[in-house]
Coordinates of C-alpha atoms in Angstrom, one line a residue:
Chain A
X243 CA -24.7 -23.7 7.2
X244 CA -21.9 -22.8 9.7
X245 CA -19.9 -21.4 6.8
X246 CA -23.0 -19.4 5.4
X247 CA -23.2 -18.2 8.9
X248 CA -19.6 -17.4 9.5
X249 CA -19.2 -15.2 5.6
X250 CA -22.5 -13.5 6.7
X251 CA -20.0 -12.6 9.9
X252 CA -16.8 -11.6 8.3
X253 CA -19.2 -9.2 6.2
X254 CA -21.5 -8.3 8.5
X255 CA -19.4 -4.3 9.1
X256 CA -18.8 -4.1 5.6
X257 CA -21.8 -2.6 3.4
X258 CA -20.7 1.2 4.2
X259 CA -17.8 1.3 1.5
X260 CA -19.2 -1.0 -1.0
X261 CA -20.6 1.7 -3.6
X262 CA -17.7 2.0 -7.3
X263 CA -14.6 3.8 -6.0
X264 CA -15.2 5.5 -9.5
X265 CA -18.3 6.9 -8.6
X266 CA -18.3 9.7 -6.2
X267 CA -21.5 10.5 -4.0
X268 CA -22.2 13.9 -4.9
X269 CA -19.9 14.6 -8.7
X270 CA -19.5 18.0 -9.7
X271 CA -19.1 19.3 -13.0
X272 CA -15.5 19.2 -12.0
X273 CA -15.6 15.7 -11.4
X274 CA -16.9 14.5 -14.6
X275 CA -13.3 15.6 -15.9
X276 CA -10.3 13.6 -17.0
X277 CA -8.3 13.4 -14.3
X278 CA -5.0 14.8 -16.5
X279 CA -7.3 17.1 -17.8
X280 CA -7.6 18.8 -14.0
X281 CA -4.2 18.1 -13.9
X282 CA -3.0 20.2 -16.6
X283 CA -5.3 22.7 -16.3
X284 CA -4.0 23.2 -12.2
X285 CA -0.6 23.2 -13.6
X286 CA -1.6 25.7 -16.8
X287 CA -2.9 27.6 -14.3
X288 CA -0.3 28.1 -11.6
X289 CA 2.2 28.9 -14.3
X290 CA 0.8 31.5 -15.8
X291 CA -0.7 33.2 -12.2
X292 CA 3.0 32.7 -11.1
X293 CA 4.1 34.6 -14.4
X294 CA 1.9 37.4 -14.5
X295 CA 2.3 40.6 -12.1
X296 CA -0.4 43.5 -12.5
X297 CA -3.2 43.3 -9.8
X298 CA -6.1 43.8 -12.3
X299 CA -4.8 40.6 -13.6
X300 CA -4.7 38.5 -10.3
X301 CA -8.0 39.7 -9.0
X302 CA -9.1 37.9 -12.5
X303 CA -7.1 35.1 -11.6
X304 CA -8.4 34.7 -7.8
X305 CA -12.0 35.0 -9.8
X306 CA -12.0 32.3 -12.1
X307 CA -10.4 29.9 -9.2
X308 CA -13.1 30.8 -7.2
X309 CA -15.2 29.8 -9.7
X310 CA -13.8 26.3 -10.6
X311 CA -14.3 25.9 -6.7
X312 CA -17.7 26.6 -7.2
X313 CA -18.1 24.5 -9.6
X314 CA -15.9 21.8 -8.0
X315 CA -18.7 22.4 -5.0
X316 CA -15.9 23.0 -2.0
X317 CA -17.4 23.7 0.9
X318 CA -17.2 27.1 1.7
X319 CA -15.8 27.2 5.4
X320 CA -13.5 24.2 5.1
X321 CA -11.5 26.0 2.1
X322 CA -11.2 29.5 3.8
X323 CA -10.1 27.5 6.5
X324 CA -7.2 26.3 4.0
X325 CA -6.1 29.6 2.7
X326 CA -6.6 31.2 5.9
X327 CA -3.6 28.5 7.3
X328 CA -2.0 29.9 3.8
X329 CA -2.2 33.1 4.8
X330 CA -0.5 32.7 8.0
X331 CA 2.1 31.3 7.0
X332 CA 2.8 34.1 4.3
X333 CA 1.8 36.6 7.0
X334 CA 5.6 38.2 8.3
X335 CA 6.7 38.4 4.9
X336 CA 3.6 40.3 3.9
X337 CA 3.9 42.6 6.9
X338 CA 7.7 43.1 6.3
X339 CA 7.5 43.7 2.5
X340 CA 6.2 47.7 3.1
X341 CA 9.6 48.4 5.0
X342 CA 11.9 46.3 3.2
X343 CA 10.5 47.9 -0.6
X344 CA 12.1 51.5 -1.3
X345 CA 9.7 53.5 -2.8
X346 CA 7.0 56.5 -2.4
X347 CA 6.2 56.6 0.9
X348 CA 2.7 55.7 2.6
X349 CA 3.3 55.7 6.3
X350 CA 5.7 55.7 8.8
X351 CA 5.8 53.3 11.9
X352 CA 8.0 54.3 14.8
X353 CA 10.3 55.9 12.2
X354 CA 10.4 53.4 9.8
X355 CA 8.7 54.7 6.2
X356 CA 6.7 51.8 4.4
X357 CA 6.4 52.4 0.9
X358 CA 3.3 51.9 -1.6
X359 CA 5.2 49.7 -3.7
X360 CA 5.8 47.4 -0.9
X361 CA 2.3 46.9 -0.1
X362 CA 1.2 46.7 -4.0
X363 CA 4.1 43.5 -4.1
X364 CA 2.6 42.5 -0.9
X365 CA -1.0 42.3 -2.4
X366 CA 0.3 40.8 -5.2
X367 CA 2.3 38.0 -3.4
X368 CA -1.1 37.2 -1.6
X369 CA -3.7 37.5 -4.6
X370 CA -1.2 34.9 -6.1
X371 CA -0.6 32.8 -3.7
X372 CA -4.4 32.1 -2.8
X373 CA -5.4 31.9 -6.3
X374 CA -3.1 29.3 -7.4
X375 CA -3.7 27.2 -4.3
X376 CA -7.5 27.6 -4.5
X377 CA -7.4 26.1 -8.1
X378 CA -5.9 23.8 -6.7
X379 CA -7.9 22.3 -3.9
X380 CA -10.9 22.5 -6.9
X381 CA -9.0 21.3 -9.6
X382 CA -6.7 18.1 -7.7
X383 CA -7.5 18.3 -3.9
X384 CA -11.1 16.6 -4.8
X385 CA -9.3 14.0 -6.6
X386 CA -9.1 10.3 -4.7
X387 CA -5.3 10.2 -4.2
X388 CA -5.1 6.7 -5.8
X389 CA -7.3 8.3 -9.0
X390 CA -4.4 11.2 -8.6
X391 CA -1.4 8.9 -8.9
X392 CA -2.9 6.5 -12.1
X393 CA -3.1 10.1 -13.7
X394 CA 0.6 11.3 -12.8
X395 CA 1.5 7.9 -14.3
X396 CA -0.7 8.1 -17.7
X397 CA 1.1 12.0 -17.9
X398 CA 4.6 10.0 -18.0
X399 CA 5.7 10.9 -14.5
X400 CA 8.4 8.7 -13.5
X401 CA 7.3 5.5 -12.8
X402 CA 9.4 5.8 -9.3
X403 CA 7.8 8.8 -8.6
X404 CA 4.2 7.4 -8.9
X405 CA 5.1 3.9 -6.8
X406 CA 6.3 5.9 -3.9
X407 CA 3.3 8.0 -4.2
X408 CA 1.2 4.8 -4.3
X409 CA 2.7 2.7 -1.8
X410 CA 2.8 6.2 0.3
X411 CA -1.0 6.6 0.3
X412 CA -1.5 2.8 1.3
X413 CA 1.1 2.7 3.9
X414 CA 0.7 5.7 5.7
X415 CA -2.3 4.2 7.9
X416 CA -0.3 1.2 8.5
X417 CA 2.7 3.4 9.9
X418 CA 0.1 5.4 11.9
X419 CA -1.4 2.7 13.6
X420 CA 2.5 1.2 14.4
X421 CA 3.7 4.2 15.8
X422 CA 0.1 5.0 18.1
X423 CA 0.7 1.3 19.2
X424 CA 4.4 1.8 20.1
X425 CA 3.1 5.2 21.6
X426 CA 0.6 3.3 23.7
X427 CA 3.4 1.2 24.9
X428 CA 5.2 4.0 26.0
X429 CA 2.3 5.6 27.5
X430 CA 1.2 1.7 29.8
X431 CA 4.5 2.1 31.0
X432 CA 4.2 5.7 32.4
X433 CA 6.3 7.7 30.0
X434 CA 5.0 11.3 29.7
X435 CA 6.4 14.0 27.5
X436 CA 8.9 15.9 29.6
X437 CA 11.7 18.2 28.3
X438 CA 14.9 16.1 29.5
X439 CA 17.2 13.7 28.5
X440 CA 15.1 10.3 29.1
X441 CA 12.5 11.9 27.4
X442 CA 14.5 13.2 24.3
X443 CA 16.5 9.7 24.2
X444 CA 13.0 7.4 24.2
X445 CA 11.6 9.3 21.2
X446 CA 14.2 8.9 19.2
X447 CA 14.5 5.1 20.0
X448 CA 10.8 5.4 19.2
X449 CA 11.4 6.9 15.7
X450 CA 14.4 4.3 15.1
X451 CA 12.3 1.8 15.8
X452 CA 9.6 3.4 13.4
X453 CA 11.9 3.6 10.8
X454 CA 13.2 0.0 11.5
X455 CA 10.4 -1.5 10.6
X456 CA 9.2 0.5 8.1
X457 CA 12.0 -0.9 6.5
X458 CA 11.4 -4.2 7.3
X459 CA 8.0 -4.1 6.4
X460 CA 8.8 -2.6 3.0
X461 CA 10.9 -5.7 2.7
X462 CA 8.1 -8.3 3.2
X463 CA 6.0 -6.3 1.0
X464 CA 8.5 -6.7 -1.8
X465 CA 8.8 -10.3 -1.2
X466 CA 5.1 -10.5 -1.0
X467 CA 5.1 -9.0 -4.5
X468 CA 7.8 -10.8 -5.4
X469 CA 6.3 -14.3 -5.2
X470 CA 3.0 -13.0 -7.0
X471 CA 5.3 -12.4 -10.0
X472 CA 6.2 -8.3 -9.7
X473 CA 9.5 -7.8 -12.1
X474 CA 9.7 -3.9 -11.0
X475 CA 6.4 -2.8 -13.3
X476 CA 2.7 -1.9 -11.9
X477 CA -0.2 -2.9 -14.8
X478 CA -3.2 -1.5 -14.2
X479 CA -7.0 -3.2 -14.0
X480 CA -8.7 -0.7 -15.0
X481 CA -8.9 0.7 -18.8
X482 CA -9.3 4.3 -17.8
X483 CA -10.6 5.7 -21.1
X484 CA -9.8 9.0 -23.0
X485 CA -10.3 12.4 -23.0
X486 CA -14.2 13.1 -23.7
X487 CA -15.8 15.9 -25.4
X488 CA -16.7 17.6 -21.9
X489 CA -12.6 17.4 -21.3
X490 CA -12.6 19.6 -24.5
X491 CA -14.9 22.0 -23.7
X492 CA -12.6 22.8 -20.4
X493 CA -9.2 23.0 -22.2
X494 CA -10.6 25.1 -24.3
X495 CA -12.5 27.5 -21.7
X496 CA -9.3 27.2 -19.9
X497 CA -7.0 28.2 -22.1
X498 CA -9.6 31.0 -23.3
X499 CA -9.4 32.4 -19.6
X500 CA -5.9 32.1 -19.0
X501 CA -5.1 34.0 -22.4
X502 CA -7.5 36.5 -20.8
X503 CA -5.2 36.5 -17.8
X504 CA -2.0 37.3 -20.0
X505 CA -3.4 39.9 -21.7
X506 CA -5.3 41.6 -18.8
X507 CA -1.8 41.7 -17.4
X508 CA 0.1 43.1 -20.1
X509 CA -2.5 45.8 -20.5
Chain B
X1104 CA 6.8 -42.4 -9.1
X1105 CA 5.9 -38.7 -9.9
X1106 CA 8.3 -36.6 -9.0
X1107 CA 7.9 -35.0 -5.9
X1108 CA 6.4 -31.5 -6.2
X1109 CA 9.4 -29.8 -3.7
X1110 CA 12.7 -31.8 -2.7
X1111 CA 15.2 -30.0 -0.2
X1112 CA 18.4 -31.2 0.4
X1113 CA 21.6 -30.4 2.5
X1114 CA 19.9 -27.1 2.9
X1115 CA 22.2 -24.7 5.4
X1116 CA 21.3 -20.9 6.1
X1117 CA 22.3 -18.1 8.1
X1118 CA 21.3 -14.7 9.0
X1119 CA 24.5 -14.2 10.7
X1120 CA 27.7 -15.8 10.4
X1121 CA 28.4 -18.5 13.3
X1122 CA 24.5 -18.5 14.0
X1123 CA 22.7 -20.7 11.6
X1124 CA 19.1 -20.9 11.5
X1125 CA 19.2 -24.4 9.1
X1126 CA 21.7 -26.9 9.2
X1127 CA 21.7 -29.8 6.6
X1128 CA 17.9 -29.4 6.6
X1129 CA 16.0 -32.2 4.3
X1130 CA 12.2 -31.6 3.1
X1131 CA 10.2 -33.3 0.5
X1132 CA 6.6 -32.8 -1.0
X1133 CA 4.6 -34.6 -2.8
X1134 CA 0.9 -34.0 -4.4
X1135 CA -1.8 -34.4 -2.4
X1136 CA 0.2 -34.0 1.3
X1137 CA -0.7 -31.1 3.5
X1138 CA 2.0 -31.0 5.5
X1139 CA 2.3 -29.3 9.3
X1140 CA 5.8 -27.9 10.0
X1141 CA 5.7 -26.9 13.4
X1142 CA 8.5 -26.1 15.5
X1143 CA 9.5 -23.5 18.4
X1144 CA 9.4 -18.9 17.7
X1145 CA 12.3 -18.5 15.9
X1146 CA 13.4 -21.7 14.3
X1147 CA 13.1 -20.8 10.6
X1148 CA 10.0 -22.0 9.7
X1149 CA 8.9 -19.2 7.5
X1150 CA 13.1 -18.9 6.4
X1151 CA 12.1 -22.2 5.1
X1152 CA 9.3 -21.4 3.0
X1153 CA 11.3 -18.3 1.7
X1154 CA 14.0 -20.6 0.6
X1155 CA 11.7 -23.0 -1.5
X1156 CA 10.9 -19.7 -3.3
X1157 CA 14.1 -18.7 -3.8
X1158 CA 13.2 -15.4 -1.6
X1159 CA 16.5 -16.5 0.1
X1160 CA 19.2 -18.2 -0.8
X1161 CA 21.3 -21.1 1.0
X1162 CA 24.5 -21.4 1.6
X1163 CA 24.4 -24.7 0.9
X1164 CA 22.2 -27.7 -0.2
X1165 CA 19.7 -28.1 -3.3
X1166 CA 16.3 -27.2 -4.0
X1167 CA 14.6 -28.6 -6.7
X1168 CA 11.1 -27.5 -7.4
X1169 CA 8.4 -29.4 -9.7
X1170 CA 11.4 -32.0 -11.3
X1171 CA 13.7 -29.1 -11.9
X1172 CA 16.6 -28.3 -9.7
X1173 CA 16.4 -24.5 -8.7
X1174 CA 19.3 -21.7 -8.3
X1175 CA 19.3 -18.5 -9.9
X1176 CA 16.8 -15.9 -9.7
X1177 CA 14.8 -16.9 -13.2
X1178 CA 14.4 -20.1 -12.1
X1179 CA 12.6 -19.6 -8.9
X1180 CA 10.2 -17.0 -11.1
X1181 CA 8.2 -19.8 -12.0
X1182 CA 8.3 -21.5 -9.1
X1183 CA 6.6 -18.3 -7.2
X1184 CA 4.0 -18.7 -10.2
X1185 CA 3.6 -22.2 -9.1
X1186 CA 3.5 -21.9 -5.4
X1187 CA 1.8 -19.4 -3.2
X1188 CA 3.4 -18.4 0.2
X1189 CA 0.3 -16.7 2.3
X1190 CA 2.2 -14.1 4.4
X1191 CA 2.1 -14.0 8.5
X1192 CA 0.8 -10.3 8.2
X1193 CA -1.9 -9.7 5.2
X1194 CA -0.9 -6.0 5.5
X1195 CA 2.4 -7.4 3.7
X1196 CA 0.7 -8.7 1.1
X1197 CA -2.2 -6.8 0.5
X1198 CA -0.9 -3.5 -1.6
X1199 CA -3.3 -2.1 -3.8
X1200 CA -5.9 0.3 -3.0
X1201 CA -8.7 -2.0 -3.3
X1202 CA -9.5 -5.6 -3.6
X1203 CA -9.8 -6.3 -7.0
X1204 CA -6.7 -4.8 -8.2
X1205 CA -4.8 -6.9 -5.4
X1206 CA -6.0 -10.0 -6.7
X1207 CA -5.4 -9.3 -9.9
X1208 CA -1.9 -8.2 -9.6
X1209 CA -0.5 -11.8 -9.7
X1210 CA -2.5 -12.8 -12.9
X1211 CA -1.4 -9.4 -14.4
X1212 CA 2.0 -10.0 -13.6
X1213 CA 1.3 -13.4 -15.2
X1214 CA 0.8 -11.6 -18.7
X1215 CA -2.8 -11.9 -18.3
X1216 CA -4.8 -9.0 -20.1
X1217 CA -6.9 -6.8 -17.6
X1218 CA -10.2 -8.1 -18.8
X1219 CA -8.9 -12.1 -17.8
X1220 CA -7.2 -11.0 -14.8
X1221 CA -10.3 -9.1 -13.5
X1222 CA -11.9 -12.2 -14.4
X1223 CA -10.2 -14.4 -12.5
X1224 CA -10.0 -12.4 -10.0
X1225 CA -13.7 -11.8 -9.8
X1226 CA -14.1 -16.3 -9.7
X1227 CA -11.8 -16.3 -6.8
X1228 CA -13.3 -13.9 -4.7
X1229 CA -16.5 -16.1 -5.5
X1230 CA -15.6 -19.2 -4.7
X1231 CA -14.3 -18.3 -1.0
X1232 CA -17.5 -16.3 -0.2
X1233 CA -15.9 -12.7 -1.0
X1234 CA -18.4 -12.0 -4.0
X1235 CA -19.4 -8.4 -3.3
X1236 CA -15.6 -7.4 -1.5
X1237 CA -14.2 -6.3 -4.9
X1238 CA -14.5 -2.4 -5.0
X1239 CA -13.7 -2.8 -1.3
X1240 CA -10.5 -0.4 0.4
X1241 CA -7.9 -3.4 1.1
X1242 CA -6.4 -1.1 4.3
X1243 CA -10.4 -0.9 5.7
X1244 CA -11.1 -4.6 5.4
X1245 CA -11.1 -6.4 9.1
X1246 CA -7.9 -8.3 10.2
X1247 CA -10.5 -11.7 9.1
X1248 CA -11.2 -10.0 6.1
X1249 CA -7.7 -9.3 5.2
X1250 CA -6.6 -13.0 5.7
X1251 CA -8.9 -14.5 3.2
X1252 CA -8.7 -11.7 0.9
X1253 CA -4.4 -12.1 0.8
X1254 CA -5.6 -15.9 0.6
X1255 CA -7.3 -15.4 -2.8
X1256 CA -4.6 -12.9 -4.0
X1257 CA -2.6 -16.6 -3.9
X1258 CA -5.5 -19.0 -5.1
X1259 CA -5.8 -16.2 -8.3
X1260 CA -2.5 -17.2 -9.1
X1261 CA -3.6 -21.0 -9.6
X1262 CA -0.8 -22.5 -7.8
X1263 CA -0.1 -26.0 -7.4
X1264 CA 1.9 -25.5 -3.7
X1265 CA 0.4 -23.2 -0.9
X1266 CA 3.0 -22.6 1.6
X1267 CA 0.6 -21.1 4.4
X1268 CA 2.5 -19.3 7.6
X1269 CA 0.6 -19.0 10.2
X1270 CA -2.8 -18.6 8.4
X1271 CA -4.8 -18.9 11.5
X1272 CA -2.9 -17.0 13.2
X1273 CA -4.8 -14.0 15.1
X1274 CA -8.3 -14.8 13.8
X1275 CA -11.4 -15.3 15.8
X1276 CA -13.1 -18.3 16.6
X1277 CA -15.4 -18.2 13.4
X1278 CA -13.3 -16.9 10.8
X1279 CA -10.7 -19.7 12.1
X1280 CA -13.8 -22.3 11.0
X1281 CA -14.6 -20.3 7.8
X1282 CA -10.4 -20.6 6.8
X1283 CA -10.2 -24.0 8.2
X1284 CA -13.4 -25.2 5.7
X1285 CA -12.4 -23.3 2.8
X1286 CA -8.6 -25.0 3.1
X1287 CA -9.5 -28.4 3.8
X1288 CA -11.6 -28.7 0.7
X1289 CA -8.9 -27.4 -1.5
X1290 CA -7.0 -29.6 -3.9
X1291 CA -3.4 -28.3 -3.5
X1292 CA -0.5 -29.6 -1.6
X1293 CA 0.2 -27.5 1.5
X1294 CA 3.0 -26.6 4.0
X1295 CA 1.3 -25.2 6.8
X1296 CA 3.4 -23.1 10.1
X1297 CA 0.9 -23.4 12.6
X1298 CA 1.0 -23.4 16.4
X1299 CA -2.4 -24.9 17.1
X1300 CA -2.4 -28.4 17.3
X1301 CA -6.2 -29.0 16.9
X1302 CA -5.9 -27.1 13.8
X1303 CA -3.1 -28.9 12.6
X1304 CA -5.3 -32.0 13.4
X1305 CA -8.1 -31.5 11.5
X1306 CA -5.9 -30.5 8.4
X1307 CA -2.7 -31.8 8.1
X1308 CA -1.6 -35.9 6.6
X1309 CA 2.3 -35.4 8.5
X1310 CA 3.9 -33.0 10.5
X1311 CA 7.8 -32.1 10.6
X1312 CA 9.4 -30.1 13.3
X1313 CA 12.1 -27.3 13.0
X1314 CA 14.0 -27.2 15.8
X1315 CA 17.8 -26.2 16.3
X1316 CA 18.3 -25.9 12.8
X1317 CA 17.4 -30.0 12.2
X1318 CA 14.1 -31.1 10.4
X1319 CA 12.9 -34.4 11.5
X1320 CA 9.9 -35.9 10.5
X1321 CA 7.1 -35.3 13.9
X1322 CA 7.4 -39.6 14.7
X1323 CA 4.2 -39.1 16.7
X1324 CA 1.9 -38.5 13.9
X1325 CA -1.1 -36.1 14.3
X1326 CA -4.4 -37.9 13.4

């Protein structure tokens, strides 16, 4: 009874996460996908934007990624939100690229002519730029990392490559919460941010430290591994299937619209 | 007269040179002990434990481990098979993204296909209570949750040794109980690091202390 009792306890906070990792809430068409299907395609697709320079052509480009983000159902204000921090941080070079670009000239600013080729590469820097990362954030940002790194691996990435990435994702929380506790430490014992010595000396012990045992830890996890039998390979539980019928469809749609893209810009 | 399941002899270790942490330390186990080794912060407790694994090495002594006499890497591989060190901090041990996969990383590694591994894995969950915690996040579980959880990752493994290290340690009141239930009624021999004597008490046949560097058998024995 006291044991009945006690498991009903330990999972008493536990029924919000129980649903299948594999089965997302709300699954857009996007999500129905093959993982290395929406790799590929994000990758297809950023070469060929990255390759190709007339306008006509990127508007296209910034067109169909804002239709896979449609169909990948991004919310509308959280992805502007994303290209908009894009945008600043491409903002001096697009504002410097009139000046710095001989050509005819458009206006002239304190003395300084900007030209109408400067603000053509300028347009064309940011119609790039927003498509490719808006294909993106619908093609891999709606990804669960963990589904993300099991597909890098199944494409033949490195198998060093993909452990980092895994152990990355699961550690990252665990390094959070060890450097907000050493923070708090810092903070019960009156240390405030300050721009002198004392303070510059304390956060780097308080990195050091960080790094310290991050290292450490990295070492228990490896014996932990160790002694369940680990011999430098990751299997994997889960058989993840194949490609499907629906992952042909969009390879072939894909490369239908990025052939469109090549010739629209060599027009 | 079996052969004991873990015999330690002459066993020296150091971290440091001109500091040792075990000096000419003797141990034996045999089936069907649970065994407390207690002993002060510090004292190389859990060094011990990582020594009968062969996760370090000694600078001196023998360890032999279920008949065979153990030294180089490949032999302590089955001997990690055979016996299960729970770790002091289950975020150590727990390393995939959910709970499924972690306990069925040892019975993979064991050349286990997926479909028996997930199988296993699946029983052991069961049988300490954890039925529906398989699709669960391992880094959202509760610091209770964790422990048992990294507890079945070692049962999956179907050892014939747990080497537990502090498996009580920063629990609550009733997960302590559920832990302390769910150990006592399971059929392997057992090392246990443990501060609390009551604990100890209720589980363990002897006790040893670690202190200095010497093991010496506890003389008042814990009933």
């Amino acid at each position: 009874m006291s044991v009945l009792d006690a498991n009903a306890a330990v999972t008493g906070d536990a029924c919000v996460c129980d649903a299948d990792l594999n089965a997302a809430p709300l699954a857009s068409p996007i999500d129905t996908l093959d993982p290395r299907t929406r790799l590929l395609a994000a990758a297809a697709f950023a070469l060929v934007v990255v390759g190709v320079n007339a306008p006509a052509a990127l508007v296209l480009a910034l067109g169909l990624a804002a239709g896979l983000g449609a169909a990948a159902r991004l919310s509308l204000t959280g992805t502007l939100r994303k290209l908009a921090a894009l945008d600043g941080f491409m903002v001096m070079a697009l504002i410097t690229l009139p000046f710095t670009v001989p050509g005819e000239a458009w206006l002239s600013v304190a003395g300084l002519p900007a030209s109408w080729q400067g603000v053509e590469r300028a347009a064309v820097i940011l119609l790039k730029g927003n498509a490719v990362v808006l294909a993106i954030l619908a093609l891999v940002g709606t990804m669960e990392p963990v589904v993300l790194g099991r597909a890098m691996a199944r494409l033949g990435a490195p198998e060093k490559l993909v452990h980092l990435y895994a152990f990355t994702i699961r550690y990252l929380d665990v390094l959070q919460r060890e450097y907000a506790r050493l923070r708090t430490a810092m903070k019960a014992r009156a240390f405030s941010l300050r721009a002198d010595r004392h303070t510059w000396r304390s956060v780097g012990w308080l990195f050091g430290m960080l790094m310290v045992r991050s290292i450490e830890r990295a070492e228990r996890i490896m014996a932990a591994m160790r002694c369940r039998g680990f011999d430098g390979r990751l299997w994997s539980l889960q058989d993840d299937g194949g490609f499907r019928r629906t992952d042909g469809v969009f390879a072939l749609a894909s490369t239908a619209g990025l052939a469109l893209l090549v010739v629209v810009g060599s027009l | 007269m079996t052969a004991p399941l873990f015999r330690l002899q002459g066993i020296c270790f150091a971290y440091e040179p001109g500091r040792p942490v075990l000096r000419d330390a003797g141990f034996r186990l045999d089936a069907g002990e649970r065994v407390a080794l207690v002993g002060p912060n510090g004292a190389g407790k859990t060094t011990l434990f990582h020594i009968m694994v062969g996760l370090l090495h000694p600078s001196a002594g023998v360890v032999e481990a279920f008949g065979t006499v153990r030294r180089a890497e490949k032999d302590f591989r089955e001997v990690r098979a055979r016996a299960g060190i729970l770790f002091q901090d289950s975020d150590d041990q727990l390393f995939c993204p959910t709970v499924l996969e972690d306990v069925a990383f040892g019975p993979l590694n064991l050349g286990k296909s997926p479909a028996e591994a997930a199988g296993i894995a699946k029983a052991t969950l069961e049988s300490l209570g954890l039925g529906g915690f398989g699709s669960r996040i391992t880094h959202k579980l509760s610091g209770g949750q964790k422990r048992l959880v990294a507890l079945a990752t070692v049962l999956a493994m179907q050892p014939d040794v747990l080497l537990l290290d502090e498996p009580t340690n920063a629990l609550d009141a009733e997960t302590e109980e559920r832990l302390t239930g769910i150990l006592a009624a399971l059929p392997q021999a057992m090392v246990i690091i443990a501060h609390d004597e009551r604990f100890l008490a209720r589980l363990s046949t002897r006790s040893v202390r670690l202190d200095g560097g010497y093991l010496t058998e506890a003389t008042a024995r814990l009933s």
